[in-house]
Short mmCIF file of C-alpha atoms in Angstrom, two decimals:
data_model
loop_
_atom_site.label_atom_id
_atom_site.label_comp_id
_atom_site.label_asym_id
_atom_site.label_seq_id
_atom_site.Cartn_x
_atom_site.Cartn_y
_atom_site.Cartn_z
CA UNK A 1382 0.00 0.00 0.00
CA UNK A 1383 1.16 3.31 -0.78
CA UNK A 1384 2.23 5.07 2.58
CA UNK A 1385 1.27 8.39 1.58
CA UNK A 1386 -2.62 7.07 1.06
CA UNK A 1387 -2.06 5.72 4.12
CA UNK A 1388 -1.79 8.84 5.70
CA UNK A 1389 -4.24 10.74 3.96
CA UNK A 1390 -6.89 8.23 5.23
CA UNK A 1391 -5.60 8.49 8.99
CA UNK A 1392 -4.99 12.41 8.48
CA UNK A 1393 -8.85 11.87 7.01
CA UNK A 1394 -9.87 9.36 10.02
CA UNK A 1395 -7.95 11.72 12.60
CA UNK A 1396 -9.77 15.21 11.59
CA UNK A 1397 -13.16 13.30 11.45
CA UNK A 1398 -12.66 12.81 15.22
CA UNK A 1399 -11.72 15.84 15.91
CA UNK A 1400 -14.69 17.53 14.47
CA UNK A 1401 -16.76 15.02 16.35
CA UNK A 1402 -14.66 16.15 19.53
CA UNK A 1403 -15.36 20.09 19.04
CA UNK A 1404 -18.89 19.41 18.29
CA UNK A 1405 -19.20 18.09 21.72
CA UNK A 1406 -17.28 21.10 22.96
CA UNK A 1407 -20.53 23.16 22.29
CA UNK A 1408 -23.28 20.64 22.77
CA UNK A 1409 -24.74 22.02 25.77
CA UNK A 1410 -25.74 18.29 28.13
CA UNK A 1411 -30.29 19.00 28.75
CA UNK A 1412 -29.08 19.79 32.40
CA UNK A 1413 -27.53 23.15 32.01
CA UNK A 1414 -29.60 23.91 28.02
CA UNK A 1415 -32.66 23.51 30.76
CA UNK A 1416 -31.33 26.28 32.85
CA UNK A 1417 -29.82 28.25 30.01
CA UNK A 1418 -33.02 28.46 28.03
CA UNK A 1419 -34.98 29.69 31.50
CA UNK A 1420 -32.03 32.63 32.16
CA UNK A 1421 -32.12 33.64 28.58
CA UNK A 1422 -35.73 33.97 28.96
CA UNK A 1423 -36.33 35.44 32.16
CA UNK A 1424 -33.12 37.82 30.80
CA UNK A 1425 -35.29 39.02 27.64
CA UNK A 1426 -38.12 39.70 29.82
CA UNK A 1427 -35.75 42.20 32.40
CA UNK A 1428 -34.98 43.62 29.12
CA UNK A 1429 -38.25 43.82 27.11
CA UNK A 1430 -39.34 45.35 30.55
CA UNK A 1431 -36.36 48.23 30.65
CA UNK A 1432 -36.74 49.13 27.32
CA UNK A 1433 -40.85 49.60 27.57
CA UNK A 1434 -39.82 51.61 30.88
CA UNK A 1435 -37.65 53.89 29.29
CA UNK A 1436 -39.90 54.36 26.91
CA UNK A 1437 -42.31 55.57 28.98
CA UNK A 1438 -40.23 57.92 30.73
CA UNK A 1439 -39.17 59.71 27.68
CA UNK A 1440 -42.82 60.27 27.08
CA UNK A 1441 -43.40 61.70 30.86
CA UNK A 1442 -40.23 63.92 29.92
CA UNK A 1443 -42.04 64.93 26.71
CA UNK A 1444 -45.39 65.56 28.46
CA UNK A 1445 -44.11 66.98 31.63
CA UNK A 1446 -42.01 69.79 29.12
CA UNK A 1447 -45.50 70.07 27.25
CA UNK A 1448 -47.55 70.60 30.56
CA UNK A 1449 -44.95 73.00 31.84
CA UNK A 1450 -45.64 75.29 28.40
CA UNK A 1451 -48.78 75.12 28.70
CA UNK A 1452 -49.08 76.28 32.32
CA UNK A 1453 -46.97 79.10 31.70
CA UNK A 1454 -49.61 79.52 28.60
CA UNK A 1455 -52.70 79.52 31.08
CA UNK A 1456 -50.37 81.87 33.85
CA UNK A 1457 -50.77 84.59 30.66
CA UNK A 1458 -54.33 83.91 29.23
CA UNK A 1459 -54.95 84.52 32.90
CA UNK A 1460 -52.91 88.01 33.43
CA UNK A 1461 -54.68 88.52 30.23
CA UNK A 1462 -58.04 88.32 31.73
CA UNK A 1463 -57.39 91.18 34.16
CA UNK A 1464 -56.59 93.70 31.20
CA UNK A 1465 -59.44 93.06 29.35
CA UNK A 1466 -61.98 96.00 28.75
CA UNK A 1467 -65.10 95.04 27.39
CA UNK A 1468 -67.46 91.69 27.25
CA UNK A 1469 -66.50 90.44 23.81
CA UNK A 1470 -62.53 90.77 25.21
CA UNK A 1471 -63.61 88.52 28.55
CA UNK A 1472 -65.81 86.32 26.53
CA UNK A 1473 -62.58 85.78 24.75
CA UNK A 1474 -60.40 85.74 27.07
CA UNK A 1475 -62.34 83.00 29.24
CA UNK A 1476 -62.58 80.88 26.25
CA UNK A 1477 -58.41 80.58 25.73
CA UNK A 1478 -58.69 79.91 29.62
CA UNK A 1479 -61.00 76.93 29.43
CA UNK A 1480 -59.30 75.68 26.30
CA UNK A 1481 -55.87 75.88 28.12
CA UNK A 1482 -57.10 74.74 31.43
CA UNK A 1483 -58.40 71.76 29.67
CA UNK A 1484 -55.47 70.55 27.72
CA UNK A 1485 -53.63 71.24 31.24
CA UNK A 1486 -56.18 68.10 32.41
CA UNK A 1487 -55.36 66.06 29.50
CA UNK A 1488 -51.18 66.32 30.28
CA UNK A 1489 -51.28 66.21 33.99
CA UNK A 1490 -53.68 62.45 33.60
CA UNK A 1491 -51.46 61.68 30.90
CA UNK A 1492 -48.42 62.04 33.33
CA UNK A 1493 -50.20 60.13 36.19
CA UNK A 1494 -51.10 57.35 33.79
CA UNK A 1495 -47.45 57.14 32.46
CA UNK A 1496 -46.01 56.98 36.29
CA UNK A 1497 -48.84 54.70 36.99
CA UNK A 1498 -47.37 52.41 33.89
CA UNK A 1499 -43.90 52.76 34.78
CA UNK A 1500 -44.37 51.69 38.63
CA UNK A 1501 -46.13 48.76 36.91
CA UNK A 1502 -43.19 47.81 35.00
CA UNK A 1503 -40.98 48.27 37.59
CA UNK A 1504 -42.57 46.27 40.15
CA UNK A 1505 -42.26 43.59 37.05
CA UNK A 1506 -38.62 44.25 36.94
CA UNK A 1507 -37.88 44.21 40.02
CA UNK A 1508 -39.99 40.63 40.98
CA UNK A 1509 -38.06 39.36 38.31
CA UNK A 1510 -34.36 40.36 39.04
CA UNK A 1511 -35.30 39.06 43.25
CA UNK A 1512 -36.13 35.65 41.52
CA UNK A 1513 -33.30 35.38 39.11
CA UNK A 1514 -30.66 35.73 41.68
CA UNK A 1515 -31.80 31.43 42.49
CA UNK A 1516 -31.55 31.34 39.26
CA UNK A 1517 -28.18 32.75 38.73
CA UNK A 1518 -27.15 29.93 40.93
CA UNK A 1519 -28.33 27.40 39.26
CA UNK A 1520 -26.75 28.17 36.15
CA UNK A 1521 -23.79 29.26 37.66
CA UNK A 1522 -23.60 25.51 39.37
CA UNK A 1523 -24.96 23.44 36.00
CA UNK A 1524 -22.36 25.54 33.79
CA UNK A 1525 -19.52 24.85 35.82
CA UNK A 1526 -20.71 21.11 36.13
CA UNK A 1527 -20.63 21.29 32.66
CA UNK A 1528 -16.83 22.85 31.74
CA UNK A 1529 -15.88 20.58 33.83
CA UNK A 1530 -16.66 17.54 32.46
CA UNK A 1531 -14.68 18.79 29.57
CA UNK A 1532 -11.69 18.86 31.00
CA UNK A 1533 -10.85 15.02 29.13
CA UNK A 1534 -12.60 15.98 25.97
CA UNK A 1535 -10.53 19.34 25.53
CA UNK A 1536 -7.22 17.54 25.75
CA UNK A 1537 -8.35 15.04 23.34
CA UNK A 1538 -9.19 17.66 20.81
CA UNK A 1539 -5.22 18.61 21.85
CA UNK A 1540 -3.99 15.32 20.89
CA UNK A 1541 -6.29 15.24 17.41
CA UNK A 1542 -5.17 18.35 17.13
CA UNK A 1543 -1.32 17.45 17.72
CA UNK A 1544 -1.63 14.27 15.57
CA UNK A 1545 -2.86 15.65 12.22
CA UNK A 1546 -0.01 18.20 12.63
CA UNK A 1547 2.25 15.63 13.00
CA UNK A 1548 0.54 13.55 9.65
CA UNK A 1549 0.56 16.71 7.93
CA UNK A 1550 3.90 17.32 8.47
CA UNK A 1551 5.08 14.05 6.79
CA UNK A 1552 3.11 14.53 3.67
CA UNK A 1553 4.11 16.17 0.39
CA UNK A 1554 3.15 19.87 0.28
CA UNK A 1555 1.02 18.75 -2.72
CA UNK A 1556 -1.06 16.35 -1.86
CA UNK A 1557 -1.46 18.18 1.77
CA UNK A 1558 -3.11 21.05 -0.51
CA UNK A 1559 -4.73 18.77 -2.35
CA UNK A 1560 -6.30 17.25 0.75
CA UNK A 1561 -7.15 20.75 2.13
CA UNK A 1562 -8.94 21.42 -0.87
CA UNK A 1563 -10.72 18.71 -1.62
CA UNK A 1564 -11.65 18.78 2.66
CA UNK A 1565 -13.54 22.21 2.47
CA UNK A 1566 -15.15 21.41 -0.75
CA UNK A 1567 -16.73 17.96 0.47
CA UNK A 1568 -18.01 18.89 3.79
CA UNK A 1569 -14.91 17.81 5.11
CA UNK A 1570 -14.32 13.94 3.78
CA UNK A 1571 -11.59 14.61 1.64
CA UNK A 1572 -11.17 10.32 1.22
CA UNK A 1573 -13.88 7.80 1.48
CA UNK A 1574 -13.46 4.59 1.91
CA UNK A 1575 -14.56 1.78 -0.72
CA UNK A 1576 -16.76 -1.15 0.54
CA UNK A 1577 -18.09 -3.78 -1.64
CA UNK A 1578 -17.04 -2.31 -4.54
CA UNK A 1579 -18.56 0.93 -4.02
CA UNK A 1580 -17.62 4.38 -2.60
CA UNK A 1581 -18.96 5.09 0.26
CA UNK A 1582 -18.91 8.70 -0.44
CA UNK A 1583 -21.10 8.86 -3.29
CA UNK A 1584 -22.67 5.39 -3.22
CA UNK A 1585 -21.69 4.95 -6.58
CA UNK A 1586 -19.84 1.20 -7.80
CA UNK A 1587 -16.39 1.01 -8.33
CA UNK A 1588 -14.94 0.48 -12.16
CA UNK A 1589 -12.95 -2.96 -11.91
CA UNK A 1590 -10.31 -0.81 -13.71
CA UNK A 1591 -10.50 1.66 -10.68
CA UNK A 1592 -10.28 -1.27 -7.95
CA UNK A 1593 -6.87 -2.70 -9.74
CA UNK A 1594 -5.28 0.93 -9.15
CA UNK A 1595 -6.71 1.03 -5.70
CA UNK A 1596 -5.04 -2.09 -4.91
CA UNK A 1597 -1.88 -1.45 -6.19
CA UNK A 1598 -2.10 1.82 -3.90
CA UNK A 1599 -2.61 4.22 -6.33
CA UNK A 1600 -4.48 7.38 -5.88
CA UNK A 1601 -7.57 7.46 -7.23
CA UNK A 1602 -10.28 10.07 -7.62
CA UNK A 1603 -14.04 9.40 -7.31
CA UNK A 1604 -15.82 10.28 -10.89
CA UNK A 1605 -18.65 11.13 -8.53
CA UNK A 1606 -17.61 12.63 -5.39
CA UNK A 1607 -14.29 14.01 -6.64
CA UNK A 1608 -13.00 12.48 -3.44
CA UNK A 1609 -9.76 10.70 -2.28
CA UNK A 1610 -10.66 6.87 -2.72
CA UNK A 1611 -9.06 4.48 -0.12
CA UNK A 1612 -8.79 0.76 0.03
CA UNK A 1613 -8.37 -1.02 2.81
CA UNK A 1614 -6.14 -3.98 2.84
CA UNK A 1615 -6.57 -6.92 4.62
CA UNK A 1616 -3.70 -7.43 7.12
CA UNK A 1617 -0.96 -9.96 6.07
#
């Protein structure tokens, strides 16, 4: 068998692993994704909650600077009043009173109802930051359970990681390229194997023609798959 197929398949064999390995880096085990998904959650909610509450107090700021106008506003239709000289200037005057007075009305229940709102969401706010400190404990405990326990797995990805160096290192620069290339282009298989006369990457049968080269150790490119074929030999 040609040694540098050889290699290729365990470079092939040895990344497959570690992509296994890393996926289980950021599987999150139901345990702590239990938790997780309740924090993230109840955290939307604190923040759904502060962003409705700040909107409401810009729009007290808006009507309190409105109301504050318009009292000034009624403070002069009312000086006004005192000036006046005959019925048709009172009638008038009294009119821009009640108008003003009225709109006052309007802004200052407009500002209670917007405190009244805000205290509401608050109260929310608050109830839910008292219960999330438990909470924070529980994921605190579950996600530290859970690095933990991949303490092994992270120095196995290490060695993987220290062991297709090491392959890669051996290999010709062109058929490492070649390997690389073919890698990102198939999903990562850059070699499948051949079973039964057929590739196990594309499921397609084997030429006998093909299978002679493969045994002789040749390398051999899938018509289908464009992958890396490999043969395993039965041990002497």
């Amino acid at each position: 068998m040609n040694q540098d197929v050889e290699k290729l398949w365990e470079l092939q064999t040895v990344l497959s692993q570690l992509g296994d390995r890393e996926k289980q880096l950021t599987n999150k085990p139901e345990s702590f994704a239990a938790v997780d998904r309740e924090w993230q959650n109840v955290n939307s909610s604190m923040e759904r909650l502060r962003e409705q509450i700040e909107q409401h107090s810009k729009e007290r700021r808006r009507v309190d600077g409105e109301l504050s106008d318009q009292q000034e506003i009624l403070k002069k239709y009312q000086g006004q009043l005192m000036q006046v000289k005959n019925q048709q200037q009172y009638a008038a005057a009294w009119k821009e009173i009640d108008a003003s007075r009225k709109h006052v009305k309007e802004l200052e229940d407009s500002t209670l109802k917007t405190m009244t709102d805000i205290e509401t969401l608050q109260k929310q706010h608050d109830d839910l930051e008292a219960g999330n400190v438990d909470l924070k404990s529980r994921w605190d405990t579950e996600h530290d359970a859970w690095q933990h326990s991949l303490g092994d797995l992270r120095t196995e990805v290490e060695q993987l990681k220290a062991k297709a160096a090491m392959i890669e290192a051996s290999l010709p620069e062109r058929l490492r390229r070649e390997f690389h290339r073919i890698f990102k282009q198939r999903h990562n298989v850059a070699m499948a194997k051949v079973v039964a006369d057929s590739c196990n990457g594309c499921r397609t049968r084997v030429r006998p023609a093909v299978m002679q080269q493969l045994k002789r150790g040749d390398l051999v490119h899938g018509e289908g798959c464009s992958r890396s074929r490999y043969l395993e030999t039965p041990p002497s």
